[in-house]
Tab-separated table of C-alpha atoms and ligand atoms in Angstrom:
chain	number	residue	atom	x	y	z
D	1	MET	CA	125.331	122.923	101.991
D	2	LEU	CA	124.538	120.183	99.527
D	3	ALA	CA	125.164	122.371	96.534
D	4	ALA	CA	128.805	121.545	97.196
D	5	LEU	CA	128.329	117.830	96.624
D	6	PRO	CA	129.327	116.367	93.292
D	7	ALA	CA	126.245	115.666	91.244
D	8	ARG	CA	127.040	111.966	91.071
D	9	GLN	CA	127.085	111.545	94.829
D	10	ASP	CA	124.248	109.412	96.255
D	11	PHE	CA	122.542	110.564	99.407
D	12	LEU	CA	119.610	109.886	101.697
D	13	LEU	CA	118.450	112.793	103.826
D	14	ALA	CA	115.565	113.408	106.199
D	15	LEU	CA	114.181	116.859	105.452
D	16	PRO	CA	113.982	119.308	108.362
D	17	ILE	CA	110.199	119.602	108.490
D	18	LYS	CA	107.380	118.452	110.776
D	19	GLY	CA	106.464	114.840	110.089
D	20	GLU	CA	108.426	112.512	107.857
D	21	SER	CA	109.943	113.198	104.449
D	22	PHE	CA	113.068	111.685	102.903
D	23	LEU	CA	114.988	112.713	99.833
D	24	LEU	CA	117.022	110.051	98.065
D	25	ARG	CA	119.487	110.650	95.293
D	26	ARG	CA	120.659	107.539	93.579
D	27	ALA	CA	122.297	107.061	90.197
D	28	GLY	CA	121.520	110.670	89.327
D	29	LYS	CA	117.786	110.237	89.969
D	30	THR	CA	115.871	111.854	92.782
D	31	VAL	CA	113.110	110.299	94.867
D	32	LEU	CA	110.986	111.890	97.561
D	33	VAL	CA	109.390	109.505	100.056
D	34	ASP	CA	106.484	111.153	101.930
D	35	GLY	CA	105.961	114.863	102.453
D	36	GLY	CA	105.482	115.555	106.173
D	37	TYR	CA	102.633	117.680	107.480
D	38	GLY	CA	101.254	120.878	106.188
D	39	LYS	CA	101.595	123.072	103.190
D	40	ASP	CA	104.488	124.197	101.032
D	41	LYS	CA	107.173	123.141	103.481
D	42	VAL	CA	108.728	120.482	101.287
D	43	ALA	CA	108.756	122.718	98.214
D	44	HIS	CA	110.344	125.454	100.300
D	45	VAL	CA	113.060	123.184	101.720
D	46	LEU	CA	113.890	121.810	98.276
D	47	GLU	CA	114.166	125.307	96.886
D	48	GLN	CA	116.322	126.597	99.718
D	49	GLN	CA	118.593	123.649	100.331
D	50	PHE	CA	118.683	121.616	97.135
D	51	ARG	CA	119.013	124.123	94.343
D	52	ASP	CA	120.396	121.536	91.940
D	53	VAL	CA	117.372	119.282	92.357
D	54	GLN	CA	115.140	120.353	89.500
D	55	TYR	CA	113.142	117.216	88.939
D	56	LEU	CA	111.670	114.501	91.159
D	57	ASP	CA	111.704	111.235	89.255
D	58	ILE	CA	109.496	109.484	91.783
D	59	VAL	CA	107.338	110.786	94.627
D	60	VAL	CA	106.140	108.056	97.007
D	61	CYS	CA	103.288	108.208	99.500
D	62	THR	CA	103.607	105.316	101.966
D	63	HIS	CA	100.182	105.701	103.642
D	64	GLY	CA	97.458	108.144	104.557
D	65	ASP	CA	98.720	109.479	107.907
D	66	GLY	CA	98.804	113.272	108.040
D	67	ASP	CA	102.508	113.325	108.954
D	68	HIS	CA	103.358	111.477	105.724
D	69	VAL	CA	100.814	112.593	103.126
D	70	GLY	CA	99.967	116.103	104.411
D	71	GLY	CA	102.615	118.052	102.517
D	72	LEU	CA	102.449	116.137	99.221
D	73	PRO	CA	99.474	117.787	97.476
D	74	ALA	CA	101.015	121.267	97.832
D	75	LEU	CA	104.350	119.922	96.626
D	76	LEU	CA	102.800	118.482	93.464
D	77	ASP	CA	100.932	121.707	92.779
D	78	ASN	CA	104.147	123.625	93.287
D	79	TRP	CA	106.329	121.350	91.184
D	80	GLY	CA	103.733	120.776	88.469
D	81	GLY	CA	105.522	119.347	85.441
D	82	ARG	CA	108.663	118.472	87.370
D	83	VAL	CA	107.460	115.196	88.893
D	84	GLY	CA	107.842	111.984	86.907
D	85	GLN	CA	105.782	109.423	88.804
D	86	LEU	CA	103.594	109.220	91.872
D	87	TRP	CA	103.523	105.920	93.794
D	88	LEU	CA	100.437	105.392	95.936
D	89	PRO	CA	98.733	102.847	98.236
D	90	GLY	CA	96.418	100.627	96.209
D	91	ARG	CA	93.746	100.503	98.936
D	92	TRP	CA	92.824	104.084	98.071
D	93	VAL	CA	90.822	102.675	95.158
D	94	ASN	CA	88.047	102.349	97.727
D	95	VAL	CA	87.768	106.069	98.346
D	96	VAL	CA	89.373	108.042	95.512
D	97	PRO	CA	86.664	107.780	92.824
D	98	GLN	CA	83.822	109.015	95.011
D	99	LEU	CA	86.008	111.630	96.698
D	100	MET	CA	86.795	113.057	93.279
D	101	ARG	CA	83.387	112.801	91.661
D	102	ASP	CA	81.011	113.349	94.516
D	103	PRO	CA	82.708	114.642	97.667
D	104	VAL	CA	79.359	115.868	99.028
D	105	GLU	CA	77.970	112.338	99.054
D	106	PHE	CA	81.236	110.921	100.360
D	107	PHE	CA	81.370	113.220	103.373
D	108	ASN	CA	77.641	112.899	104.058
D	109	ASN	CA	78.102	109.155	104.262
D	110	LEU	CA	81.108	109.558	106.488
D	111	VAL	CA	79.073	111.695	108.891
D	112	SER	CA	76.224	109.137	108.826
D	113	GLU	CA	78.706	106.449	109.750
D	114	LEU	CA	79.747	108.624	112.677
D	115	ASP	CA	76.130	108.952	113.792
D	116	ALA	CA	75.768	105.182	113.807
D	117	GLU	CA	78.969	104.816	115.837
D	118	LEU	CA	77.893	107.448	118.357
D	119	LYS	CA	74.615	105.664	118.883
D	120	GLU	CA	76.211	102.298	119.388
D	121	PRO	CA	80.007	102.185	119.112
D	122	SER	CA	81.185	99.103	117.203
D	123	LYS	CA	83.939	96.823	118.389
D	124	GLN	CA	86.211	98.037	115.616
D	125	VAL	CA	85.815	101.674	116.456
D	126	CYS	CA	86.437	101.028	120.156
D	127	SER	CA	89.612	99.176	119.313
D	128	VAL	CA	90.819	101.984	117.056
D	129	ILE	CA	90.097	104.595	119.700
D	130	ARG	CA	91.797	102.539	122.389
D	131	HIS	CA	94.944	102.230	120.319
D	132	ALA	CA	94.878	105.841	119.229
D	133	ASP	CA	96.198	106.504	122.733
D	134	ASP	CA	99.449	104.709	122.087
D	135	GLU	CA	100.779	106.957	119.394
D	136	HIS	CA	99.878	109.754	117.063
D	137	GLY	CA	98.537	107.150	114.643
D	138	SER	CA	96.309	104.230	115.475
D	139	GLN	CA	97.497	100.684	115.325
D	140	ASP	CA	95.405	97.919	113.934
D	141	TYR	CA	91.784	97.259	114.512
D	142	GLN	CA	91.746	94.085	112.498
D	143	GLN	CA	92.596	90.618	113.571
D	144	GLU	CA	96.231	90.048	112.941
D	145	ILE	CA	96.522	88.079	109.777
D	146	ALA	CA	98.263	84.775	109.652
D	147	SER	CA	101.330	84.962	107.476
D	148	PRO	CA	101.790	82.402	104.729
D	149	SER	CA	104.852	80.307	105.360
D	150	VAL	CA	106.622	81.585	102.272
D	151	ASN	CA	109.737	83.683	102.225
D	152	ASN	CA	109.539	87.072	100.646
D	153	VAL	CA	111.841	86.525	97.710
D	154	LEU	CA	112.160	89.682	95.702
D	155	ASN	CA	114.205	89.679	92.569
D	156	PRO	CA	117.004	87.378	91.668
D	157	ALA	CA	120.392	88.765	92.634
D	158	ASP	CA	121.422	89.541	89.081
D	159	GLU	CA	118.731	92.186	88.850
D	160	TRP	CA	120.433	94.118	91.572
D	161	LEU	CA	123.632	94.819	89.706
D	162	ASP	CA	124.585	98.351	88.926
D	163	ASP	CA	123.778	97.995	85.244
D	164	PHE	CA	120.131	98.080	86.126
D	165	VAL	CA	120.459	101.224	88.103
D	166	ASP	CA	121.372	103.320	85.112
D	167	ALA	CA	117.992	103.551	83.396
D	168	PRO	CA	115.736	102.725	86.280
D	169	VAL	CA	112.751	104.974	85.937
D	170	ASP	CA	112.159	104.791	82.272
D	171	HIS	CA	108.772	106.086	81.239
D	172	GLY	CA	108.514	103.935	78.140
D	173	ASP	CA	108.122	100.621	79.854
D	174	LEU	CA	105.707	101.330	82.687
D	175	PRO	CA	102.690	99.261	83.613
D	176	HIS	CA	99.400	100.851	82.577
D	177	GLU	CA	97.534	102.908	85.096
D	178	PRO	CA	94.576	100.945	86.461
D	179	GLU	CA	91.418	101.357	84.403
D	180	TRP	CA	89.519	103.042	87.248
D	181	PHE	CA	92.088	105.828	87.426
D	182	GLN	CA	92.291	106.247	83.654
D	183	ARG	CA	88.537	106.725	83.687
D	184	LEU	CA	88.870	109.543	86.216
D	185	ARG	CA	91.485	111.154	83.967
D	186	ARG	CA	89.341	110.784	80.848
D	187	ASP	CA	86.127	112.131	82.341
D	188	LYS	CA	87.646	115.213	83.860
D	189	GLU	CA	84.404	117.143	83.500
D	190	LYS	CA	82.753	114.698	85.913
D	191	LEU	CA	85.154	115.585	88.710
D	192	ALA	CA	83.879	117.921	91.405
D	193	SER	CA	85.545	121.329	91.563
D	194	ASP	CA	87.914	122.317	94.366
D	195	HIS	CA	85.249	124.708	95.524
D	196	THR	CA	82.629	121.976	95.866
D	197	ALA	CA	85.094	119.702	97.629
D	198	SER	CA	86.231	122.312	100.094
D	199	ARG	CA	82.634	123.255	100.902
D	200	ALA	CA	81.791	119.599	101.505
D	201	ILE	CA	84.821	119.267	103.790
D	202	LYS	CA	84.021	122.397	105.769
D	203	SER	CA	80.438	121.335	106.198
D	204	ALA	CA	81.486	117.850	107.365
D	205	CYS	CA	83.915	119.359	109.893
D	206	ARG	CA	81.176	121.622	111.210
D	207	LYS	CA	78.761	118.733	111.634
D	208	VAL	CA	81.351	116.581	113.379
D	209	LYS	CA	82.365	119.369	115.760
D	210	TYR	CA	78.731	120.011	116.557
D	211	ARG	CA	78.273	116.345	117.464
D	212	GLN	CA	81.508	116.336	119.430
D	213	ASN	CA	80.293	119.191	121.628
D	214	ARG	CA	77.123	117.340	122.444
D	215	GLN	CA	78.790	114.151	123.655
D	216	THR	CA	78.650	113.403	127.341
D	217	SER	CA	80.767	110.251	127.432
D	218	GLU	CA	84.503	110.290	126.951
D	219	LEU	CA	84.365	107.473	124.426
D	220	THR	CA	81.892	109.085	122.080
D	221	SER	CA	83.556	112.461	122.227
D	222	ARG	CA	86.813	110.781	121.290
D	223	ILE	CA	85.113	108.983	118.414
D	224	ALA	CA	83.918	112.343	117.102
D	225	CYS	CA	87.394	113.786	117.483
D	226	TYR	CA	88.790	110.807	115.574
D	227	TRP	CA	86.378	111.565	112.736
D	228	LEU	CA	87.952	114.996	112.290
D	229	GLY	CA	91.243	113.229	111.587
D	230	LEU	CA	89.524	110.988	109.031
D	231	ILE	CA	88.184	114.030	107.211
D	232	GLU	CA	91.699	115.431	107.049
D	233	THR	CA	93.023	112.163	105.629
D	234	ALA	CA	90.264	112.065	103.017
D	235	GLN	CA	91.051	115.616	102.016
D	236	ALA	CA	94.757	114.859	101.555
D	237	ILE	CA	93.989	111.750	99.485
D	238	ARG	CA	91.616	113.678	97.261
D	239	ASP	CA	94.040	116.569	96.808
D	240	LEU	CA	96.851	114.213	95.907
D	241	ALA	CA	94.797	112.360	93.293
D	242	ILE	CA	93.523	115.650	91.852
D	243	ALA	CA	97.064	117.005	91.617
D	244	ALA	CA	98.158	113.865	89.740
D	245	ILE	CA	95.442	114.419	87.166
D	246	ARG	CA	95.827	118.198	86.954
D	247	HIS	CA	99.555	117.994	86.301
D	248	GLY	CA	99.482	114.820	84.218
D	249	ILE	CA	101.640	112.888	86.682
D	250	ARG	CA	101.778	109.189	86.043
D	251	THR	CA	100.468	107.160	89.000
D	252	ARG	CA	101.517	103.668	90.082
D	253	TRP	CA	99.586	101.698	92.705
D	254	PHE	CA	100.894	99.244	95.275
D	255	ASP	CA	98.572	96.700	96.806
D	256	PHE	CA	99.344	95.523	100.328
D	257	GLU	CA	96.501	93.006	100.458
D	258	LYS	CA	97.795	91.019	97.506
D	259	PHE	CA	101.151	90.836	99.223
D	260	ALA	CA	99.535	89.693	102.480
D	261	GLU	CA	97.977	86.797	100.551
D	262	THR	CA	101.011	85.725	98.594
D	263	ARG	CA	104.000	87.230	100.386
D	264	GLN	CA	105.574	87.880	97.018
D	265	ALA	CA	106.264	91.553	96.492
D	266	LYS	CA	106.341	92.694	92.875
D	267	GLY	CA	106.821	95.743	90.697
D	268	GLY	CA	108.504	99.093	91.193
D	269	ALA	CA	111.645	100.208	89.383
D	270	ARG	CA	113.859	97.171	89.093
D	271	GLY	CA	117.208	97.456	90.821
D	272	PHE	CA	116.411	101.019	91.845
D	273	LEU	CA	113.417	101.122	94.162
D	274	VAL	CA	111.186	98.117	94.773
D	275	PRO	CA	108.250	97.387	97.085
D	276	ILE	CA	108.832	95.015	100.018
D	277	ASN	CA	105.251	94.482	101.224
D	278	ALA	CA	103.117	95.227	98.166
D	279	VAL	CA	102.326	94.069	94.667
D	280	GLU	CA	102.144	96.666	91.943
D	281	GLN	CA	98.734	96.244	90.346
D	282	ALA	CA	95.149	97.469	90.424
D	283	THR	CA	93.705	96.665	93.834
D	284	PRO	CA	90.222	95.136	93.876
D	285	LEU	CA	87.513	96.956	95.808
D	286	THR	CA	86.915	95.844	99.389
D	287	MET	CA	83.551	96.087	101.109
D	288	LEU	CA	84.215	98.101	104.231
D	289	ALA	CA	82.720	101.210	105.779
D	290	ARG	CA	84.269	104.448	104.514
D	291	TRP	CA	85.783	105.260	107.845
D	292	MET	CA	87.612	101.956	107.854
D	293	HIS	CA	89.176	102.652	104.481
D	294	LEU	CA	90.417	105.950	105.855
D	295	THR	CA	91.659	104.557	109.140
D	296	LYS	CA	95.363	104.859	109.270
D	297	ILE	CA	96.514	101.325	109.330
D	298	ASN	CA	100.196	101.561	110.022
D	299	ARG	CA	100.574	97.858	109.452
D	300	GLU	CA	99.848	98.551	105.790
D	301	SER	CA	102.379	101.347	105.353
D	302	LEU	CA	104.227	100.643	102.130
D	303	VAL	CA	107.857	99.653	102.601
D	304	PHE	CA	110.367	100.190	99.782
D	305	LEU	CA	113.931	99.101	99.231
D	306	ALA	CA	116.625	100.812	97.213
D	307	PRO	CA	118.726	97.661	96.864
D	308	PRO	CA	122.379	97.616	97.852
D	309	THR	CA	124.684	97.201	94.873
D	310	ARG	CA	128.443	96.992	94.458
D	311	ARG	CA	128.734	100.751	94.221
D	312	ARG	CA	125.766	102.008	96.224
D	313	PHE	CA	124.550	101.707	99.768
D	314	GLY	CA	121.065	100.281	100.217
D	315	VAL	CA	118.121	102.087	101.750
D	316	LEU	CA	115.087	100.596	103.436
D	317	PHE	CA	112.170	103.007	103.727
D	318	CYS	CA	110.209	101.549	106.644
D	319	ALA	CA	107.464	104.200	107.067
D	320	ASP	CA	105.265	103.178	110.032
D	321	SER	CA	105.426	99.462	109.266
D	322	PRO	CA	106.099	96.699	111.819
D	323	LEU	CA	108.122	94.932	109.067
D	324	GLY	CA	106.392	91.674	109.869
D	325	ASP	CA	103.033	89.967	110.192
D	326	GLY	CA	101.365	87.272	112.285
D	327	PRO	CA	100.870	87.533	116.054
D	328	GLN	CA	102.842	90.507	117.414
D	329	TYR	CA	104.291	90.872	113.891
D	330	VAL	CA	106.959	88.289	114.669
D	331	HIS	CA	107.131	86.930	111.109
D	332	CYS	CA	109.594	89.227	109.429
D	333	PHE	CA	108.799	89.992	105.796
D	334	LEU	CA	112.112	91.562	104.867
D	335	PRO	CA	113.553	89.760	101.858
D	336	THR	CA	116.687	87.703	101.874
D	337	LEU	CA	119.455	89.749	100.318
D	338	PRO	CA	121.673	88.198	97.667
D	339	PRO	CA	124.928	86.970	99.286
D	340	SER	CA	127.002	89.192	97.006
D	341	THR	CA	125.433	92.324	98.467
D	342	ARG	CA	125.468	91.384	102.124
D	343	TRP	CA	128.617	93.332	102.947
D	344	ILE	CA	127.219	96.547	101.513
D	345	PRO	CA	126.042	99.062	104.112
D	346	MET	CA	122.328	99.617	104.512
D	347	VAL	CA	120.531	102.625	105.892
D	348	ALA	CA	117.040	102.178	107.316
D	349	THR	CA	114.556	104.869	108.177
D	350	ALA	CA	113.369	104.350	111.769
D	351	PRO	CA	110.055	102.409	111.666
D	352	HIS	CA	107.189	104.548	112.966
D	353	HIS	CA	109.475	107.372	114.099
D	354	GLY	CA	111.109	105.113	116.702
D	355	SER	CA	107.803	104.157	118.302
D	356	GLU	CA	107.797	101.360	120.878
D	357	THR	CA	104.597	99.949	119.346
D	358	ASN	CA	106.846	98.923	116.450
D	359	LYS	CA	109.235	97.045	118.687
D	360	ALA	CA	109.014	94.029	116.373
D	361	ALA	CA	110.379	96.082	113.488
D	362	TYR	CA	113.534	96.892	115.450
D	363	ASP	CA	114.055	93.210	116.210
D	364	HIS	CA	113.683	92.402	112.509
D	365	LEU	CA	116.116	95.127	111.480
D	366	ARG	CA	118.719	93.933	113.960
D	367	LYS	CA	118.697	90.492	112.379
D	368	TRP	CA	118.858	91.795	108.842
D	369	PRO	CA	122.284	91.991	107.238
D	370	ASN	CA	124.356	95.089	107.529
D	371	VAL	CA	122.011	97.849	108.620
D	372	ARG	CA	124.484	100.455	109.851
D	373	VAL	CA	122.445	103.620	110.194
D	374	LEU	CA	118.948	104.327	111.506
D	375	LEU	CA	117.567	107.643	110.338
D	376	ARG	CA	114.720	108.988	112.469
D	377	ALA	CA	112.288	111.768	111.631
D	378	GLY	CA	108.867	113.002	112.757
D	379	GLY	CA	106.909	111.642	115.702
D	380	SER	CA	106.011	113.278	118.985
D	381	VAL	CA	107.476	113.403	122.511
D	382	LYS	CA	106.157	109.864	122.961
D	383	GLN	CA	108.854	108.776	120.528
D	384	PRO	CA	111.385	107.305	120.273
D	385	GLY	CA	110.960	104.342	122.599
D	386	ARG	CA	113.350	101.950	124.292
D	387	SER	CA	113.843	99.609	121.342
D	388	PHE	CA	115.033	102.410	119.084
D	389	LEU	CA	117.278	103.859	121.773
D	390	GLN	CA	118.846	100.486	122.502
D	391	GLN	CA	120.182	99.950	118.992
D	392	HIS	CA	123.659	100.734	120.249
D	393	SER	CA	125.507	99.080	117.410
D	394	LEU	CA	123.935	101.419	114.872
D	395	LEU	CA	124.566	105.037	114.155
D	396	ARG	CA	121.285	106.674	115.095
D	397	LEU	CA	120.555	109.999	113.443
D	398	CYS	CA	117.557	112.165	114.307
D	399	ALA	CA	116.304	114.956	112.072
D	400	LYS	CA	114.715	116.158	115.293
D	401	CYS	CA	114.991	114.604	118.757
D	402	PRO	CA	111.441	115.197	119.968
D	403	ARG	CA	112.181	115.350	123.685
D	404	VAL	CA	115.213	117.591	123.440
D	405	GLY	CA	113.690	120.471	121.557
D	406	HIS	CA	116.358	121.132	118.900
D	407	ALA	CA	115.174	122.731	115.692
D	408	PRO	CA	114.726	120.170	112.898
D	409	MET	CA	117.952	119.599	111.002
D	410	LEU	CA	118.763	118.058	107.651
D	411	SER	CA	120.207	114.665	108.586
D	412	GLY	CA	121.271	111.524	106.808
D	413	VAL	CA	124.100	109.939	104.860
D	414	VAL	CA	126.046	110.730	101.755
D	415	GLY	CA	127.725	107.826	99.999
D	416	SER	CA	130.700	107.788	97.775
D	417	TYR	CA	130.691	106.337	94.309
D	418	ARG	CA	133.868	104.395	95.028
D	419	PRO	CA	133.645	100.883	96.453
D	420	LEU	CA	134.604	100.393	100.076
D	421	SER	CA	134.694	104.059	100.978
D	422	PRO	CA	132.657	104.843	104.062
D	423	LEU	CA	129.353	106.631	104.248
D	424	ILE	CA	129.508	110.187	105.506
D	425	ALA	CA	126.911	111.118	108.104
D	426	TYR	CA	125.223	114.504	108.069
D	427	GLY	CA	123.174	116.164	110.735
D	428	ARG	CA	122.756	115.052	114.291
D	429	ARG	CA	123.421	111.909	116.275
D	430	CYS	CA	120.350	111.004	118.318
D	431	ASP	CA	120.268	112.927	121.551
D	432	CYS	CA	116.854	111.672	122.694
D	433	SER	CA	116.433	110.971	126.363
D	434	THR	CA	116.889	107.330	127.357
D	435	SER	CA	113.854	107.472	129.650
D	436	PRO	CA	110.846	106.980	127.398
I	501	LIG	ZN1	103.944	108.322	110.902
I	502	LIG	ZN1	116.927	111.461	118.801
């Protein structure tokens, strides 16, 4: 279908796979944001439906949830030398080095942490388990952080002009990889083999399942079940980092915590794709239990913006983020757009697959200038919720309406290169039931 599009046409499409994965073409460059669940699916879809896409300039992983990161390691292995850069969550610094060097020790420790929790469940674990009910991914276990009273000012407007879009992902001028990752690259012989890692993972799964079967309370058996998910996340993170090293893919790291402190997002590819809730830099280590580093904190999902320009529609990649912080996430952290771009149409990916737990995000999007299309992918029959369904002024597209049972379908928008010409929608208007 898309082979028929002129090569210069921009588009944003949700790939027809399980979980969430978006393909953006902009200024002749191609970006993949997240890779859905499972193995080989993304590579297969790209091969079948995007024959003219031969190179991915940037592959982004927004966070460690299985429905976002799961398919990426296989994609990188499949595409080997055809990926330019890999953008990753900075907080992974806390787990990647040990996962790569000593997975046996890593998983042993993770199982020990489980034993401690089974004996006497901590407040944090109880909170995580309680919230795991709400959605496929857990919400926050931490105290909500107070947001600094600063506006998130991104780049000055003049950096968003089309001139900057033409050489946006230059390899010459990139920030250095953090020292800790360079060290992993240099000392390749110190990295554990795939065989060792997969044995450690299998053994950890066995131990956790054994413990799960012996639990008599509902809480502790759910804690054990939760641990199986953590092992899966750890495996995906390890595989992704290994693939980056094996195929010599340049990594860039985006730190949410630094943003939470300063509320000034920084880095990315200027004028092309920039972080909204992260600072590009080496993230300092945090002292937390391993399981906490692996816990899928949706609040910290990385959000990226492909800025609107005179000739291109803008795209906001929301991942599973609430798009705000503070109590109930009411303090919106979306940046103020330059006045000159406010009439340009924006497309947003539906925060957290349309989930009602991200109600705040839908309020923030409604108040943001010119969002015209919401593109939904992934999620389960619990999604989408009321807030998503009530965005009547927007065109809502679903790659798959979970409650209706259609097969997943390539959906999204294709934008013309000419000013003022409308976006063309592809795929399916949301047909999800209005009774959540
Ligand atoms: Zn998700
Ligand atoms: Zn739908």
